[in-house]
């Protein structure tokens, strides 16, 4: 029963995102206070990732390191560069510019693995790229943020580094330790983890939408345009460069999805802790957008 519920929660993920966004708009005053819990909720998602990481996932790094290295490099090269270019083209105000760049500098989202499966892509490669980019994120993400957004920043590198370590690295390490020490328990718990992740991500989206309802309404059209452009160009450039580097079709699809789908929850968390509420808006909108575009792209590729 629990497995069926988890499968249902995963398959209907997009519906829950819609519901969460609508609830955020309808009850902003009630949900805005939840904004302070965003780092904790993201920590729960990362803990789940740590509990499900399998040592076999990393075998691919040694078996076919070229594909994994290409995927990770493209992940951290394309999206931050695209974010900076888009910010400059649209001349966004500082808070929104920081928010867009935060999204671009984050690692791949965990839902990208599900999309790779649905797209009939190389799921093992997708999981390896997500795992490696997420483990590198505590060091690479703050560095990229400073590289691309230093003209708008007034936060120390160390404080941002520590935030990413707390929200990403420590929960993943804890999850791996729990998996090693309590294999049977974590195996049973893993059946409920997709449900917990969907609930946590839905609460993050509802809290951010509720807390930023006014800002979203004021900048809605522009932010949606910027985020959709960022997301779609990520897919296109990820696939095009993977094709240029002679990866096979399944690998190209996996890399494209990894590049286009970001851990926007981390961007929201960093914006909430270190910047203004307006800086969290691009991350919230990206969460909504890539959970629509991802399934559409996956369905298109699966049919072909």
mmCIF file of C-alpha atoms in Angstrom:
data_model
loop_
_atom_site.group_PDB
_atom_site.id
_atom_site.type_symbol
_atom_site.label_atom_id
_atom_site.label_comp_id
_atom_site.label_asym_id
_atom_site.label_seq_id
_atom_site.Cartn_x
_atom_site.Cartn_y
_atom_site.Cartn_z
ATOM 1 C CA UNK A 1 0.000 0.000 0.000
ATOM 2 C CA UNK A 2 2.805 2.373 0.962
ATOM 3 C CA UNK A 3 4.680 1.599 -2.261
ATOM 4 C CA UNK A 4 1.546 2.293 -4.312
ATOM 5 C CA UNK A 5 1.028 5.582 -2.462
ATOM 6 C CA UNK A 6 4.655 6.562 -3.172
ATOM 7 C CA UNK A 7 4.258 5.715 -6.855
ATOM 8 C CA UNK A 8 1.036 7.725 -6.973
ATOM 9 C CA UNK A 9 2.725 10.710 -5.271
ATOM 10 C CA UNK A 10 5.600 10.584 -7.791
ATOM 11 C CA UNK A 11 3.347 10.236 -10.853
ATOM 12 C CA UNK A 12 1.055 13.066 -9.720
ATOM 13 C CA UNK A 13 3.923 15.328 -8.609
ATOM 14 C CA UNK A 14 2.938 18.067 -11.068
ATOM 15 C CA UNK A 15 -0.622 18.154 -9.725
ATOM 16 C CA UNK A 16 0.633 18.655 -6.168
ATOM 17 C CA UNK A 17 2.825 21.525 -7.385
ATOM 18 C CA UNK A 18 -0.244 23.197 -8.918
ATOM 19 C CA UNK A 19 -2.225 22.681 -5.708
ATOM 20 C CA UNK A 20 0.640 24.008 -3.555
ATOM 21 C CA UNK A 21 0.981 27.132 -5.722
ATOM 22 C CA UNK A 22 -2.789 27.776 -5.612
ATOM 23 C CA UNK A 23 -2.902 27.313 -1.819
ATOM 24 C CA UNK A 24 0.053 29.708 -1.496
ATOM 25 C CA UNK A 25 -1.857 32.358 -3.450
ATOM 26 C CA UNK A 26 -5.119 31.775 -1.561
ATOM 27 C CA UNK A 27 -3.665 31.775 1.965
ATOM 28 C CA UNK A 28 -0.530 33.984 1.845
ATOM 29 C CA UNK A 29 -0.764 35.246 5.447
ATOM 30 C CA UNK A 30 -1.071 31.740 6.859
ATOM 31 C CA UNK A 31 1.729 30.258 4.741
ATOM 32 C CA UNK A 32 4.227 33.149 4.742
ATOM 33 C CA UNK A 33 5.566 32.212 8.237
ATOM 34 C CA UNK A 34 6.557 28.811 6.829
ATOM 35 C CA UNK A 35 9.295 30.606 4.852
ATOM 36 C CA UNK A 36 11.668 30.229 7.799
ATOM 37 C CA UNK A 37 11.279 26.431 7.594
ATOM 38 C CA UNK A 38 12.419 26.234 3.939
ATOM 39 C CA UNK A 39 16.044 25.246 4.790
ATOM 40 C CA UNK A 40 14.751 22.499 7.096
ATOM 41 C CA UNK A 41 12.314 21.201 4.475
ATOM 42 C CA UNK A 42 15.076 21.136 1.875
ATOM 43 C CA UNK A 43 17.249 19.307 4.406
ATOM 44 C CA UNK A 44 14.545 16.612 4.578
ATOM 45 C CA UNK A 45 14.660 16.238 0.772
ATOM 46 C CA UNK A 46 18.470 15.967 0.864
ATOM 47 C CA UNK A 47 18.286 13.433 3.725
ATOM 48 C CA UNK A 48 16.025 11.338 1.528
ATOM 49 C CA UNK A 49 18.584 11.575 -1.277
ATOM 50 C CA UNK A 50 21.359 10.399 1.081
ATOM 51 C CA UNK A 51 19.244 7.440 2.231
ATOM 52 C CA UNK A 52 18.663 6.346 -1.371
ATOM 53 C CA UNK A 53 22.191 6.871 -2.767
ATOM 54 C CA UNK A 54 23.565 3.490 -3.716
ATOM 55 C CA UNK A 55 27.335 2.865 -3.958
ATOM 56 C CA UNK A 56 26.544 1.268 -7.339
ATOM 57 C CA UNK A 57 25.515 4.725 -8.561
ATOM 58 C CA UNK A 58 29.152 5.769 -8.385
ATOM 59 C CA UNK A 59 30.444 2.739 -10.325
ATOM 60 C CA UNK A 60 29.452 4.513 -13.517
ATOM 61 C CA UNK A 61 31.927 7.303 -12.681
ATOM 62 C CA UNK A 62 34.764 4.791 -12.954
ATOM 63 C CA UNK A 63 33.254 2.731 -15.776
ATOM 64 C CA UNK A 64 32.431 5.653 -18.096
ATOM 65 C CA UNK A 65 33.944 8.741 -16.435
ATOM 66 C CA UNK A 66 33.813 10.833 -19.623
ATOM 67 C CA UNK A 67 29.998 11.034 -19.728
ATOM 68 C CA UNK A 68 29.725 11.885 -16.026
ATOM 69 C CA UNK A 69 32.456 14.542 -16.191
ATOM 70 C CA UNK A 70 30.866 16.108 -19.281
ATOM 71 C CA UNK A 71 27.459 16.168 -17.562
ATOM 72 C CA UNK A 72 28.775 17.780 -14.358
ATOM 73 C CA UNK A 73 30.853 20.391 -16.234
ATOM 74 C CA UNK A 74 27.919 21.317 -18.486
ATOM 75 C CA UNK A 75 25.652 21.489 -15.419
ATOM 76 C CA UNK A 76 27.866 24.070 -13.702
ATOM 77 C CA UNK A 77 28.845 25.933 -16.894
ATOM 78 C CA UNK A 78 25.656 26.370 -18.920
ATOM 79 C CA UNK A 79 23.060 27.434 -16.341
ATOM 80 C CA UNK A 80 25.128 30.069 -14.447
ATOM 81 C CA UNK A 81 26.323 31.594 -17.751
ATOM 82 C CA UNK A 82 22.773 31.606 -19.158
ATOM 83 C CA UNK A 83 21.475 33.211 -15.951
ATOM 84 C CA UNK A 84 24.045 36.021 -16.150
ATOM 85 C CA UNK A 85 23.356 36.682 -19.853
ATOM 86 C CA UNK A 86 19.567 36.734 -19.315
ATOM 87 C CA UNK A 87 19.888 39.037 -16.291
ATOM 88 C CA UNK A 88 21.963 41.493 -18.325
ATOM 89 C CA UNK A 89 19.678 41.345 -21.386
ATOM 90 C CA UNK A 90 16.522 42.049 -19.346
ATOM 91 C CA UNK A 91 18.292 44.508 -16.999
ATOM 92 C CA UNK A 92 16.679 42.940 -13.941
ATOM 93 C CA UNK A 93 16.739 44.751 -10.583
ATOM 94 C CA UNK A 94 19.407 43.473 -8.126
ATOM 95 C CA UNK A 95 17.109 41.252 -6.017
ATOM 96 C CA UNK A 96 15.659 39.452 -9.042
ATOM 97 C CA UNK A 97 19.085 39.257 -10.710
ATOM 98 C CA UNK A 98 20.508 37.526 -7.635
ATOM 99 C CA UNK A 99 17.520 35.135 -7.562
ATOM 100 C CA UNK A 100 17.973 34.103 -11.215
ATOM 101 C CA UNK A 101 21.728 33.616 -10.750
ATOM 102 C CA UNK A 102 21.136 31.592 -7.557
ATOM 103 C CA UNK A 103 18.976 29.184 -9.570
ATOM 104 C CA UNK A 104 21.631 28.938 -12.292
ATOM 105 C CA UNK A 105 24.429 28.138 -9.836
ATOM 106 C CA UNK A 106 22.624 25.278 -8.072
ATOM 107 C CA UNK A 107 23.180 21.573 -8.852
ATOM 108 C CA UNK A 108 20.677 19.405 -10.716
ATOM 109 C CA UNK A 109 17.307 18.671 -9.130
ATOM 110 C CA UNK A 110 16.457 15.221 -7.788
ATOM 111 C CA UNK A 111 13.314 15.056 -9.965
ATOM 112 C CA UNK A 112 15.610 15.003 -13.027
ATOM 113 C CA UNK A 113 16.251 11.295 -12.375
ATOM 114 C CA UNK A 114 12.533 10.538 -12.635
ATOM 115 C CA UNK A 115 12.312 12.591 -15.846
ATOM 116 C CA UNK A 116 15.272 10.676 -17.324
ATOM 117 C CA UNK A 117 13.471 7.422 -16.584
ATOM 118 C CA UNK A 118 10.271 8.661 -18.225
ATOM 119 C CA UNK A 119 12.249 9.959 -21.240
ATOM 120 C CA UNK A 120 13.938 6.566 -21.744
ATOM 121 C CA UNK A 121 17.304 8.273 -21.139
ATOM 122 C CA UNK A 122 20.364 6.857 -19.346
ATOM 123 C CA UNK A 123 19.009 6.847 -15.777
ATOM 124 C CA UNK A 124 22.277 5.592 -14.255
ATOM 125 C CA UNK A 125 24.121 8.529 -15.833
ATOM 126 C CA UNK A 126 21.426 10.942 -14.615
ATOM 127 C CA UNK A 127 21.727 9.642 -11.037
ATOM 128 C CA UNK A 128 25.544 9.829 -11.170
ATOM 129 C CA UNK A 129 25.519 13.438 -12.442
ATOM 130 C CA UNK A 130 22.932 14.486 -9.825
ATOM 131 C CA UNK A 131 24.916 12.812 -7.027
ATOM 132 C CA UNK A 132 28.286 14.251 -8.044
ATOM 133 C CA UNK A 133 26.972 17.773 -8.731
ATOM 134 C CA UNK A 134 25.066 17.787 -5.413
ATOM 135 C CA UNK A 135 28.141 16.658 -3.451
ATOM 136 C CA UNK A 136 30.223 19.356 -5.185
ATOM 137 C CA UNK A 137 27.549 22.028 -4.626
ATOM 138 C CA UNK A 138 28.690 23.194 -1.145
ATOM 139 C CA UNK A 139 31.940 24.395 -2.700
ATOM 140 C CA UNK A 140 31.069 25.077 -6.345
ATOM 141 C CA UNK A 141 27.715 26.849 -5.869
ATOM 142 C CA UNK A 142 28.960 29.652 -3.544
ATOM 143 C CA UNK A 143 32.010 30.147 -5.793
ATOM 144 C CA UNK A 144 29.832 30.465 -8.909
ATOM 145 C CA UNK A 145 27.436 32.838 -7.129
ATOM 146 C CA UNK A 146 30.337 35.121 -6.266
ATOM 147 C CA UNK A 147 31.749 34.874 -9.771
ATOM 148 C CA UNK A 148 28.493 35.815 -11.524
ATOM 149 C CA UNK A 149 26.716 37.959 -8.902
ATOM 150 C CA UNK A 150 29.536 39.708 -6.993
ATOM 151 C CA UNK A 151 28.376 43.152 -8.178
ATOM 152 C CA UNK A 152 25.100 42.755 -6.249
ATOM 153 C CA UNK A 153 26.311 40.763 -3.216
ATOM 154 C CA UNK A 154 26.974 41.910 0.333
ATOM 155 C CA UNK A 155 27.155 38.435 1.921
ATOM 156 C CA UNK A 156 30.392 36.717 2.929
ATOM 157 C CA UNK A 157 31.522 33.665 0.980
ATOM 158 C CA UNK A 158 31.985 31.671 4.210
ATOM 159 C CA UNK A 159 28.424 32.247 5.436
ATOM 160 C CA UNK A 160 26.998 31.079 2.099
ATOM 161 C CA UNK A 161 29.348 28.080 2.023
ATOM 162 C CA UNK A 162 28.206 27.101 5.528
ATOM 163 C CA UNK A 163 24.533 27.457 4.516
ATOM 164 C CA UNK A 164 24.947 25.043 1.583
ATOM 165 C CA UNK A 165 26.888 22.590 3.774
ATOM 166 C CA UNK A 166 24.080 22.670 6.371
ATOM 167 C CA UNK A 167 21.233 22.343 3.895
ATOM 168 C CA UNK A 168 22.810 19.917 1.386
ATOM 169 C CA UNK A 169 25.972 18.135 2.494
ATOM 170 C CA UNK A 170 25.213 17.329 6.152
ATOM 171 C CA UNK A 171 21.730 15.830 5.491
ATOM 172 C CA UNK A 172 23.127 13.721 2.620
ATOM 173 C CA UNK A 173 26.000 12.441 4.809
ATOM 174 C CA UNK A 174 23.518 11.684 7.614
ATOM 175 C CA UNK A 175 21.317 9.817 5.130
ATOM 176 C CA UNK A 176 24.256 7.728 3.884
ATOM 177 C CA UNK A 177 25.286 6.914 7.497
ATOM 178 C CA UNK A 178 21.715 5.848 8.377
ATOM 179 C CA UNK A 179 21.640 3.685 5.256
ATOM 180 C CA UNK A 180 24.903 1.963 6.201
ATOM 181 C CA UNK A 181 24.010 1.443 9.877
ATOM 182 C CA UNK A 182 20.336 0.518 9.519
ATOM 183 C CA UNK A 183 19.988 -1.088 6.096
ATOM 184 C CA UNK A 184 16.706 -2.901 6.768
ATOM 185 C CA UNK A 185 15.093 0.098 8.424
ATOM 186 C CA UNK A 186 16.128 2.532 5.695
ATOM 187 C CA UNK A 187 15.022 0.083 3.002
ATOM 188 C CA UNK A 188 11.532 0.001 4.518
ATOM 189 C CA UNK A 189 11.585 3.757 5.137
ATOM 190 C CA UNK A 190 12.589 4.357 1.507
ATOM 191 C CA UNK A 191 9.095 3.246 0.475
ATOM 192 C CA UNK A 192 7.643 6.303 2.239
ATOM 193 C CA UNK A 193 10.419 8.730 1.268
ATOM 194 C CA UNK A 194 8.891 9.809 -2.093
ATOM 195 C CA UNK A 195 5.728 10.853 -0.228
ATOM 196 C CA UNK A 196 7.787 12.821 2.316
ATOM 197 C CA UNK A 197 9.755 14.512 -0.482
ATOM 198 C CA UNK A 198 6.589 15.501 -2.375
ATOM 199 C CA UNK A 199 5.099 16.939 0.837
ATOM 200 C CA UNK A 200 8.313 18.825 1.667
ATOM 201 C CA UNK A 201 8.703 20.276 -1.856
ATOM 202 C CA UNK A 202 5.001 21.220 -1.942
ATOM 203 C CA UNK A 203 5.331 23.029 1.404
ATOM 204 C CA UNK A 204 8.442 24.870 0.148
ATOM 205 C CA UNK A 205 6.583 26.036 -2.966
ATOM 206 C CA UNK A 206 3.440 27.026 -1.018
ATOM 207 C CA UNK A 207 5.499 28.920 1.599
ATOM 208 C CA UNK A 208 7.524 30.840 -0.980
ATOM 209 C CA UNK A 209 4.481 31.657 -3.131
ATOM 210 C CA UNK A 210 2.532 32.742 -0.037
ATOM 211 C CA UNK A 211 5.380 34.861 1.278
ATOM 212 C CA UNK A 212 5.996 36.499 -2.093
ATOM 213 C CA UNK A 213 2.488 36.783 -3.519
ATOM 214 C CA UNK A 214 2.728 40.559 -3.940
ATOM 215 C CA UNK A 215 6.159 40.384 -5.585
ATOM 216 C CA UNK A 216 5.060 37.578 -7.916
ATOM 217 C CA UNK A 217 1.991 39.552 -9.019
ATOM 218 C CA UNK A 218 4.084 42.696 -9.569
ATOM 219 C CA UNK A 219 6.836 40.997 -11.574
ATOM 220 C CA UNK A 220 4.898 37.897 -12.711
ATOM 221 C CA UNK A 221 5.022 38.191 -16.502
ATOM 222 C CA UNK A 222 8.691 39.202 -16.600
ATOM 223 C CA UNK A 223 9.827 36.549 -14.123
ATOM 224 C CA UNK A 224 7.911 33.783 -15.882
ATOM 225 C CA UNK A 225 9.435 34.840 -19.215
ATOM 226 C CA UNK A 226 12.965 34.910 -17.759
ATOM 227 C CA UNK A 227 12.565 31.555 -15.959
ATOM 228 C CA UNK A 228 11.020 29.764 -18.967
ATOM 229 C CA UNK A 229 13.792 31.100 -21.209
ATOM 230 C CA UNK A 230 16.456 29.971 -18.712
ATOM 231 C CA UNK A 231 14.918 26.506 -18.360
ATOM 232 C CA UNK A 232 14.285 25.834 -22.070
ATOM 233 C CA UNK A 233 17.694 27.155 -23.187
ATOM 234 C CA UNK A 234 19.264 24.864 -20.562
ATOM 235 C CA UNK A 235 17.638 21.816 -22.164
ATOM 236 C CA UNK A 236 18.613 22.919 -25.681
ATOM 237 C CA UNK A 237 22.237 23.808 -24.915
ATOM 238 C CA UNK A 238 22.685 20.709 -22.737
ATOM 239 C CA UNK A 239 21.570 18.468 -25.607
ATOM 240 C CA UNK A 240 23.443 20.420 -28.296
ATOM 241 C CA UNK A 241 26.785 20.380 -26.443
ATOM 242 C CA UNK A 242 26.385 16.713 -25.470
ATOM 243 C CA UNK A 243 25.749 16.000 -29.154
ATOM 244 C CA UNK A 244 28.829 18.039 -30.104
ATOM 245 C CA UNK A 245 30.881 15.957 -27.659
ATOM 246 C CA UNK A 246 29.673 12.736 -29.349
ATOM 247 C CA UNK A 247 27.633 11.227 -26.505
ATOM 248 C CA UNK A 248 25.075 8.597 -27.508
ATOM 249 C CA UNK A 249 21.353 9.418 -27.667
ATOM 250 C CA UNK A 250 20.368 8.154 -24.202
ATOM 251 C CA UNK A 251 23.287 10.021 -22.637
ATOM 252 C CA UNK A 252 22.407 13.221 -24.521
ATOM 253 C CA UNK A 253 18.861 13.103 -23.198
ATOM 254 C CA UNK A 254 20.070 12.508 -19.628
ATOM 255 C CA UNK A 255 22.556 15.405 -19.817
ATOM 256 C CA UNK A 256 19.938 17.730 -21.314
ATOM 257 C CA UNK A 257 17.480 16.997 -18.493
ATOM 258 C CA UNK A 258 20.209 17.308 -15.839
ATOM 259 C CA UNK A 259 21.254 20.716 -17.172
ATOM 260 C CA UNK A 260 17.738 22.093 -17.563
ATOM 261 C CA UNK A 261 16.322 20.957 -14.203
ATOM 262 C CA UNK A 262 17.851 22.720 -11.207
ATOM 263 C CA UNK A 263 17.672 22.243 -7.438
ATOM 264 C CA UNK A 264 15.595 25.411 -7.199
ATOM 265 C CA UNK A 265 14.709 24.566 -3.585
ATOM 266 C CA UNK A 266 18.336 25.300 -2.690
ATOM 267 C CA UNK A 267 18.105 28.638 -4.514
ATOM 268 C CA UNK A 268 14.965 29.498 -2.515
ATOM 269 C CA UNK A 269 16.674 28.473 0.729
ATOM 270 C CA UNK A 270 19.770 30.621 0.059
ATOM 271 C CA UNK A 271 17.606 33.575 -0.997
ATOM 272 C CA UNK A 272 15.451 33.230 2.138
ATOM 273 C CA UNK A 273 18.433 33.050 4.506
ATOM 274 C CA UNK A 274 20.809 35.568 2.911
ATOM 275 C CA UNK A 275 18.821 37.921 0.677
ATOM 276 C CA UNK A 276 15.446 39.641 0.320
ATOM 277 C CA UNK A 277 12.121 37.775 -0.180
ATOM 278 C CA UNK A 278 12.072 39.028 -3.773
ATOM 279 C CA UNK A 279 15.275 37.056 -4.484
ATOM 280 C CA UNK A 280 13.375 33.849 -3.648
ATOM 281 C CA UNK A 281 10.762 34.456 -6.370
ATOM 282 C CA UNK A 282 12.810 33.156 -9.366
ATOM 283 C CA UNK A 283 13.532 29.926 -7.472
ATOM 284 C CA UNK A 284 9.853 29.448 -6.618
ATOM 285 C CA UNK A 285 8.788 30.107 -10.211
ATOM 286 C CA UNK A 286 11.545 27.799 -11.537
ATOM 287 C CA UNK A 287 10.271 24.990 -9.245
ATOM 288 C CA UNK A 288 6.871 25.373 -10.840
ATOM 289 C CA UNK A 289 8.110 25.755 -14.437
ATOM 290 C CA UNK A 290 10.626 22.909 -14.614
ATOM 291 C CA UNK A 291 8.122 20.503 -13.067
ATOM 292 C CA UNK A 292 5.883 21.263 -16.042
ATOM 293 C CA UNK A 293 8.509 21.390 -18.803
ATOM 294 C CA UNK A 294 10.332 18.260 -17.535
ATOM 295 C CA UNK A 295 7.367 15.869 -17.925
ATOM 296 C CA UNK A 296 6.465 17.445 -21.297
ATOM 297 C CA UNK A 297 10.000 16.898 -22.612
ATOM 298 C CA UNK A 298 10.131 13.382 -21.157
ATOM 299 C CA UNK A 299 6.825 12.450 -22.793
ATOM 300 C CA UNK A 300 7.991 13.812 -26.158
ATOM 301 C CA UNK A 301 11.255 11.841 -26.014
ATOM 302 C CA UNK A 302 9.570 8.647 -24.790
ATOM 303 C CA UNK A 303 7.197 8.725 -27.796
ATOM 304 C CA UNK A 304 10.130 9.134 -30.182
#
